[in-house]
Each structure stands twice: as C-alpha cells, then as structure tokens.
mmCIF file of C-alpha atoms and ligand atoms in Angstrom:
data_model
loop_
_atom_site.group_PDB
_atom_site.id
_atom_site.type_symbol
_atom_site.label_atom_id
_atom_site.label_comp_id
_atom_site.label_asym_id
_atom_site.label_seq_id
_atom_site.Cartn_x
_atom_site.Cartn_y
_atom_site.Cartn_z
ATOM 1 C CA MET J 1362 3.599 18.051 21.198
ATOM 2 C CA MET J 1363 2.113 21.123 19.312
ATOM 3 C CA GLU J 1364 0.486 23.512 20.960
ATOM 4 C CA ASN J 1365 -1.678 25.210 18.318
ATOM 5 C CA GLN J 1366 -3.019 23.016 15.068
ATOM 6 C CA GLU J 1367 -2.924 26.244 13.306
ATOM 7 C CA GLN J 1368 0.609 27.068 13.795
ATOM 8 C CA GLN J 1369 1.723 23.697 12.353
ATOM 9 C CA GLU J 1370 3.348 23.200 8.704
ATOM 10 C CA PHE J 1371 1.109 22.168 6.128
ATOM 11 C CA TYR J 1372 1.638 18.812 4.395
ATOM 12 C CA PRO J 1373 -0.481 17.657 1.560
ATOM 13 C CA MET J 1374 -1.991 14.245 1.504
ATOM 14 C CA PRO J 1375 -2.158 12.651 -1.688
ATOM 15 C CA ARG J 1376 -5.450 10.894 -2.233
ATOM 16 C CA ILE J 1377 -6.676 7.782 -4.091
ATOM 17 C CA GLY J 1378 -6.770 8.277 -7.875
ATOM 18 C CA ASP J 1379 -4.064 11.042 -7.790
ATOM 19 C CA GLN J 1380 -0.657 10.212 -9.295
ATOM 20 C CA ALA J 1381 2.055 9.265 -7.103
ATOM 21 C CA PRO J 1382 4.362 12.392 -6.262
ATOM 22 C CA ASP J 1383 7.558 11.713 -7.800
ATOM 23 C CA PHE J 1384 10.796 11.867 -5.950
ATOM 24 C CA THR J 1385 14.749 10.848 -5.974
ATOM 25 C CA ALA J 1386 16.157 9.290 -3.051
ATOM 26 C CA MET J 1387 18.905 7.538 -1.393
ATOM 27 C CA THR J 1388 18.046 4.024 -0.828
ATOM 28 C CA THR J 1389 19.709 0.779 0.698
ATOM 29 C CA LYS J 1390 19.433 -0.432 -2.637
ATOM 30 C CA GLY J 1391 21.310 2.909 -4.243
ATOM 31 C CA GLN J 1392 19.666 6.060 -5.535
ATOM 32 C CA ILE J 1393 15.946 5.779 -7.308
ATOM 33 C CA LYS J 1394 13.774 8.120 -9.042
ATOM 34 C CA PHE J 1395 10.689 7.016 -8.657
ATOM 35 C CA SER J 1396 9.057 7.879 -12.193
ATOM 36 C CA ASP J 1397 11.733 5.624 -13.731
ATOM 37 C CA TYR J 1398 11.515 2.859 -11.411
ATOM 38 C CA ALA J 1399 9.670 -0.662 -11.381
ATOM 39 C CA LYS J 1400 8.126 0.635 -14.885
ATOM 40 C CA ASP J 1401 4.978 -2.021 -15.577
ATOM 41 C CA LYS J 1402 5.107 -3.123 -11.901
ATOM 42 C CA TRP J 1403 3.005 -2.399 -8.626
ATOM 43 C CA VAL J 1404 4.843 -0.635 -6.123
ATOM 44 C CA VAL J 1405 3.967 -1.203 -2.430
ATOM 45 C CA LEU J 1406 5.419 2.170 -0.863
ATOM 46 C CA PHE J 1407 5.371 1.965 3.051
ATOM 47 C CA SER J 1408 7.116 4.079 5.750
ATOM 48 C CA HIS J 1409 7.958 3.189 9.398
ATOM 49 C CA PRO J 1410 8.646 5.554 12.473
ATOM 50 C CA ALA J 1411 12.185 4.556 12.849
ATOM 51 C CA ASP J 1412 15.126 1.776 12.767
ATOM 52 C CA PHE J 1413 16.082 -0.270 16.073
ATOM 53 C CA THR J 1414 12.298 -0.158 17.004
ATOM 54 C CA PRO J 1415 10.512 -3.136 18.227
ATOM 55 C CA VAL J 1416 6.871 -2.712 16.199
ATOM 56 C CA CYS J 1417 9.186 -1.700 13.099
ATOM 57 C CA THR J 1418 11.378 -4.720 13.212
ATOM 58 C CA THR J 1419 8.211 -7.212 13.075
ATOM 59 C CA GLU J 1420 6.565 -5.067 10.275
ATOM 60 C CA MET J 1421 9.703 -5.365 8.207
ATOM 61 C CA SER J 1422 10.331 -9.003 8.937
ATOM 62 C CA GLY J 1423 6.754 -9.509 7.829
ATOM 63 C CA PHE J 1424 7.551 -7.760 4.185
ATOM 64 C CA ALA J 1425 10.903 -9.514 3.997
ATOM 65 C CA THR J 1426 9.309 -12.971 4.931
ATOM 66 C CA ARG J 1427 6.581 -12.773 2.522
ATOM 67 C CA LYS J 1428 8.115 -10.613 -0.483
ATOM 68 C CA LYS J 1429 7.949 -13.773 -2.768
ATOM 69 C CA GLU J 1430 4.013 -13.169 -2.785
ATOM 70 C CA PHE J 1431 4.662 -9.597 -3.689
ATOM 71 C CA ASP J 1432 6.966 -10.591 -6.485
ATOM 72 C CA GLU J 1433 4.226 -13.166 -7.573
ATOM 73 C CA LEU J 1434 2.145 -10.209 -7.840
ATOM 74 C CA ASN J 1435 4.371 -8.298 -10.228
ATOM 75 C CA THR J 1436 4.733 -5.699 -7.064
ATOM 76 C CA GLU J 1437 7.821 -3.845 -5.587
ATOM 77 C CA LEU J 1438 8.241 -3.112 -2.184
ATOM 78 C CA VAL J 1439 9.995 0.313 -1.191
ATOM 79 C CA GLY J 1440 10.246 0.882 2.467
ATOM 80 C CA LEU J 1441 10.959 4.538 3.901
ATOM 81 C CA SER J 1442 11.905 5.965 7.246
ATOM 82 C CA ILE J 1443 13.354 9.299 8.484
ATOM 83 C CA ASP J 1444 16.645 7.994 9.531
ATOM 84 C CA SER J 1445 20.159 8.076 7.775
ATOM 85 C CA ILE J 1446 21.493 5.437 5.106
ATOM 86 C CA HIS J 1447 23.994 4.257 8.013
ATOM 87 C CA ALA J 1448 21.233 3.700 10.434
ATOM 88 C CA HIS J 1449 19.665 1.429 7.632
ATOM 89 C CA LEU J 1450 22.483 -0.428 6.703
ATOM 90 C CA GLY J 1451 23.287 -1.272 10.439
ATOM 91 C CA TRP J 1452 19.595 -2.321 11.125
ATOM 92 C CA VAL J 1453 19.458 -4.588 8.089
ATOM 93 C CA SER J 1454 22.540 -6.073 9.087
ATOM 94 C CA ASN J 1455 21.840 -6.559 12.666
ATOM 95 C CA VAL J 1456 18.175 -8.187 12.337
ATOM 96 C CA LYS J 1457 19.793 -10.505 9.627
ATOM 97 C CA GLU J 1458 22.297 -11.228 12.066
ATOM 98 C CA LYS J 1459 19.784 -11.719 15.029
ATOM 99 C CA THR J 1460 17.045 -13.510 13.339
ATOM 100 C CA GLY J 1461 18.294 -14.707 9.485
ATOM 101 C CA VAL J 1462 15.602 -12.485 7.882
ATOM 102 C CA TYR J 1463 17.359 -10.004 5.299
ATOM 103 C CA PHE J 1464 15.336 -6.861 4.156
ATOM 104 C CA ASP J 1465 15.736 -7.514 0.147
ATOM 105 C CA PHE J 1466 13.977 -4.197 -0.671
ATOM 106 C CA PRO J 1467 15.107 -0.561 -1.021
ATOM 107 C CA ILE J 1468 14.132 1.574 2.008
ATOM 108 C CA ILE J 1469 14.432 5.119 1.608
ATOM 109 C CA ALA J 1470 16.928 7.199 3.773
ATOM 110 C CA ASP J 1471 14.393 10.439 4.364
ATOM 111 C CA LEU J 1472 16.426 12.381 6.727
ATOM 112 C CA ASP J 1473 15.491 15.834 5.061
ATOM 113 C CA MET J 1474 11.645 14.470 5.073
ATOM 114 C CA SER J 1475 11.171 15.350 1.414
ATOM 115 C CA VAL J 1476 9.467 12.469 0.405
ATOM 116 C CA SER J 1477 7.360 11.409 3.731
ATOM 117 C CA LYS J 1478 6.075 15.184 3.351
ATOM 118 C CA LYS J 1479 5.008 14.864 -0.417
ATOM 119 C CA TYR J 1480 3.164 11.449 0.844
ATOM 120 C CA GLY J 1481 1.516 12.927 4.050
ATOM 121 C CA MET J 1482 3.552 10.248 6.105
ATOM 122 C CA LEU J 1483 4.408 13.143 8.284
ATOM 123 C CA GLN J 1484 1.392 13.456 10.905
ATOM 124 C CA PRO J 1485 2.757 16.086 13.465
ATOM 125 C CA ASN J 1486 0.040 15.159 15.951
ATOM 126 C CA GLU J 1487 0.971 11.345 16.029
ATOM 127 C CA ALA J 1488 4.881 12.291 15.710
ATOM 128 C CA GLU J 1489 6.619 15.374 14.725
ATOM 129 C CA THR J 1490 9.524 13.646 13.537
ATOM 130 C CA ALA J 1491 9.131 10.467 12.787
ATOM 131 C CA ALA J 1492 6.571 8.659 9.500
ATOM 132 C CA VAL J 1493 3.615 7.318 10.726
ATOM 133 C CA ARG J 1494 3.257 3.668 9.253
ATOM 134 C CA ALA J 1495 1.499 4.413 6.168
ATOM 135 C CA VAL J 1496 1.141 2.215 3.051
ATOM 136 C CA PHE J 1497 0.465 3.176 -0.549
ATOM 137 C CA PHE J 1498 -0.556 0.876 -3.421
ATOM 138 C CA ILE J 1499 0.426 2.429 -6.456
ATOM 139 C CA ASP J 1500 -0.258 0.776 -9.658
ATOM 140 C CA PRO J 1501 2.291 0.642 -12.965
ATOM 141 C CA SER J 1502 0.755 3.948 -14.586
ATOM 142 C CA LYS J 1503 2.164 5.094 -10.961
ATOM 143 C CA LYS J 1504 -1.574 6.200 -9.913
ATOM 144 C CA ILE J 1505 -2.146 5.622 -6.029
ATOM 145 C CA ARG J 1506 -4.878 3.312 -5.737
ATOM 146 C CA LEU J 1507 -5.281 2.450 -1.855
ATOM 147 C CA ILE J 1508 -3.794 4.209 1.288
ATOM 148 C CA MET J 1509 -3.494 2.791 4.554
ATOM 149 C CA TYR J 1510 -2.514 4.667 7.741
ATOM 150 C CA TYR J 1511 -1.682 3.350 11.063
ATOM 151 C CA PRO J 1512 -0.269 5.251 14.065
ATOM 152 C CA LEU J 1513 3.137 4.502 15.656
ATOM 153 C CA ASN J 1514 1.979 1.699 18.171
ATOM 154 C CA VAL J 1515 -0.236 -0.314 16.087
ATOM 155 C CA GLY J 1516 1.572 -2.767 13.835
ATOM 156 C CA ARG J 1517 0.026 -3.485 10.441
ATOM 157 C CA ASN J 1518 -1.507 -6.644 8.868
ATOM 158 C CA MET J 1519 0.487 -8.467 6.318
ATOM 159 C CA ASP J 1520 -2.644 -10.609 5.165
ATOM 160 C CA GLU J 1521 -4.897 -8.071 4.675
ATOM 161 C CA ILE J 1522 -1.867 -5.483 2.848
ATOM 162 C CA LEU J 1523 -1.758 -8.859 0.336
ATOM 163 C CA ARG J 1524 -5.490 -9.381 0.287
ATOM 164 C CA ALA J 1525 -6.115 -5.433 -0.722
ATOM 165 C CA LEU J 1526 -3.523 -5.954 -3.349
ATOM 166 C CA LYS J 1527 -4.975 -8.719 -4.791
ATOM 167 C CA ALA J 1528 -8.292 -7.310 -4.991
ATOM 168 C CA LEU J 1529 -6.969 -4.335 -7.046
ATOM 169 C CA GLN J 1530 -5.770 -6.425 -9.402
ATOM 170 C CA VAL J 1531 -8.472 -8.760 -9.748
ATOM 171 C CA SER J 1532 -10.895 -5.798 -10.026
ATOM 172 C CA ASP J 1533 -8.733 -4.343 -12.835
ATOM 173 C CA SER J 1534 -8.178 -7.347 -14.608
ATOM 174 C CA HIS J 1535 -12.063 -8.451 -14.584
ATOM 175 C CA LYS J 1536 -13.730 -5.283 -14.153
ATOM 176 C CA VAL J 1537 -15.556 -6.645 -11.060
ATOM 177 C CA ALA J 1538 -15.931 -5.652 -7.564
ATOM 178 C CA LEU J 1539 -14.788 -7.259 -4.380
ATOM 179 C CA PRO J 1540 -17.149 -7.582 -1.524
ATOM 180 C CA LEU J 1541 -16.453 -7.497 2.483
ATOM 181 C CA ASP J 1542 -13.810 -9.711 3.531
ATOM 182 C CA TRP J 1543 -13.440 -10.974 0.072
ATOM 183 C CA THR J 1544 -10.418 -13.534 -0.826
ATOM 184 C CA PRO J 1545 -9.388 -14.973 -3.846
ATOM 185 C CA GLY J 1546 -11.257 -17.997 -4.578
ATOM 186 C CA GLN J 1547 -14.637 -16.475 -3.239
ATOM 187 C CA GLN J 1548 -17.531 -14.871 -5.552
ATOM 188 C CA VAL J 1549 -17.125 -11.483 -6.635
ATOM 189 C CA ILE J 1550 -19.513 -8.619 -7.588
ATOM 190 C CA VAL J 1551 -20.831 -8.052 -11.197
ATOM 191 C CA PRO J 1552 -21.287 -4.303 -11.709
ATOM 192 C CA PRO J 1553 -24.938 -3.324 -11.084
ATOM 193 C CA PRO J 1554 -26.611 -1.880 -14.634
ATOM 194 C CA LYS J 1555 -26.574 1.378 -15.302
ATOM 195 C CA THR J 1556 -29.704 1.696 -17.451
ATOM 196 C CA LEU J 1557 -33.117 0.084 -17.488
ATOM 197 C CA GLU J 1558 -32.286 -1.915 -20.618
ATOM 198 C CA GLU J 1559 -28.957 -3.273 -18.620
ATOM 199 C CA MET J 1560 -31.286 -3.928 -15.921
ATOM 200 C CA GLU J 1561 -33.717 -6.068 -17.668
ATOM 201 C CA ALA J 1562 -30.695 -7.807 -19.621
ATOM 202 C CA ARG J 1563 -29.483 -8.392 -15.889
ATOM 203 C CA ASN J 1564 -32.626 -9.617 -14.574
ATOM 204 C CA LYS J 1565 -32.486 -12.309 -17.494
ATOM 205 C CA GLU J 1566 -29.131 -12.892 -16.985
ATOM 206 C CA THR J 1567 -27.737 -16.897 -16.225
ATOM 207 C CA GLY J 1568 -24.718 -18.161 -14.399
ATOM 208 C CA ILE J 1569 -24.640 -15.380 -11.918
ATOM 209 C CA ASP J 1570 -26.209 -15.692 -8.478
ATOM 210 C CA ARG J 1571 -28.770 -12.646 -8.503
ATOM 211 C CA ILE J 1572 -30.064 -11.321 -5.117
ATOM 212 C CA ASP J 1573 -31.624 -8.260 -7.111
ATOM 213 C CA PHE J 1574 -30.744 -6.283 -10.011
ATOM 214 C CA TYR J 1575 -28.215 -4.278 -8.264
ATOM 215 C CA LEU J 1576 -26.389 -7.294 -6.123
ATOM 216 C CA SER J 1577 -25.399 -10.054 -8.061
ATOM 217 C CA LYS J 1578 -22.058 -12.441 -7.834
ATOM 218 C CA LYS J 1579 -20.492 -14.715 -9.882
ATOM 219 C CA ASP J 1580 -17.563 -17.140 -9.182
ATOM 220 C CA LEU J 1581 -14.452 -16.175 -11.042
ATOM 221 C CA LYS J 1582 -11.873 -18.455 -12.238
ATOM 222 C CA LEU J 1583 -8.568 -16.912 -11.614
HETATM 223 C C1 LIG Q 1687 8.247 0.792 17.099
HETATM 224 O O1 LIG Q 1687 8.406 0.435 16.044
HETATM 225 O O2 LIG Q 1687 8.152 0.094 18.060
HETATM 226 C C2 LIG Q 1687 8.027 2.166 17.750
HETATM 227 C C3 LIG Q 1687 8.572 3.316 16.770
HETATM 228 C C4 LIG Q 1687 8.271 4.524 17.065
HETATM 229 C C5 LIG Q 1687 7.432 4.658 18.213
HETATM 230 C C6 LIG Q 1687 6.815 3.697 18.728
HETATM 231 C C7 LIG Q 1687 7.100 2.315 18.327
#
C-alpha cells in the first residue's frame, strides 16, 4: 500500500464520450490494433485482476457462456489482465479441461501495463500491480459510451452488462431514454420537449402515456 497519494503515478481516467484510446497489443487470438479492430461493431473491453484466480474465472466463464448474446448484439468481447500470454493460454486451456467452458475471445496480455494505464484500469489504492474489474462499452465509432469499475473482491453482473449494452443500442436506434431498471419489452421515455411549442404539441400527443410534459413513456416494438 502506498503511503502518500501525491507520490503515486497519475493514470488518466477515460470518460464517457471520449474516443477510446488506441493501442496495439498481443492477445490470445494474436496481435490487435484497436482502431482497426471490430470495425462497424460494438466492443465490450473488460479487465480482470489475474489469471488462475477464483472470481476472475467465474467472470470470464460468464462472458464465455453468454458470448452468443453479445454476438447477437453485434458486439465483440476483449478481455485484459496484467499477465503473460503464456499464463493466459495455460488458464484458458485449464478452465476448458476442468469445466468445458472455452474463452473464445481475445484476452490481452498487458504485461507492460500500457493498455491498463491508458484506460484507468490501474487504481493503485485498490491494487498496485493488478487491473481492477473495469468494463468499457465502446460503440462502432470507437467512442466510450459507458464505464463500470468494480473492486477486486466483487464480481460483476452479466445480466446488467447485457442490459446496459441493449439499453445503449436501443437509445441510439430509437432516440429514446431508458428509465430505472429498464429491460427490453418495457416502456421507454420519450425525450422531453425543449420549447414551449414542443411542450404544447406534447400535451396534445396521443399514443403515449403522459404523466406530465416532462415525463412521457411509450411502448417500443423492437
Ligand atoms: C479473484 O479473481 O478471485 C481475485 C483476484 C485478485 C484479487 C482478489 C480476488
């Protein structure tokens, strides 16, 4: 544990709306240059603290067993940890042998921590040499759209990762907002009016559930 926060190296924290930092890295599926990778697709880029550890094994298995759902959402998975490619290969084959689950997506071997540092995955007061559990939702234009950070000792929730990804895509394609706990099939929020004219039009609109001019919901056929 470092004693003085001011003495710590400063790592930038990417923000929602930023272009995803570019990198070239070795993965379990060969070298990737991120800006050329998964063109026209969404990417869920996620880090885990270490190979051959229990929580990480459950999380990676969760991504692997639900990969088809990510495929259906036009989304590529990319994992990362600060381990060697040999550790990754050993872990992937060990999990396959012991459980039958195969991590069929690239996992970055970020031994020099260059990608972890660019993405703010290194949070020294939580762990100095391991990446925290970060998830970056990156759209096809390579813009960061949503970020999750979890500590070392709490695993992520795969339902929430998939729900958030679907919500981002529905929000983009239908120009709507999604309320608390939204899941596909539930009503969506119609963007509130921005002028008095739009407000008067909204008040006369039919086919929507209008609580007041600023809060209206409608059904959406997906
Ligand atoms: C785990 O995945 O179980 C784990 C990894 C690093 C620190 C603590 C837990």
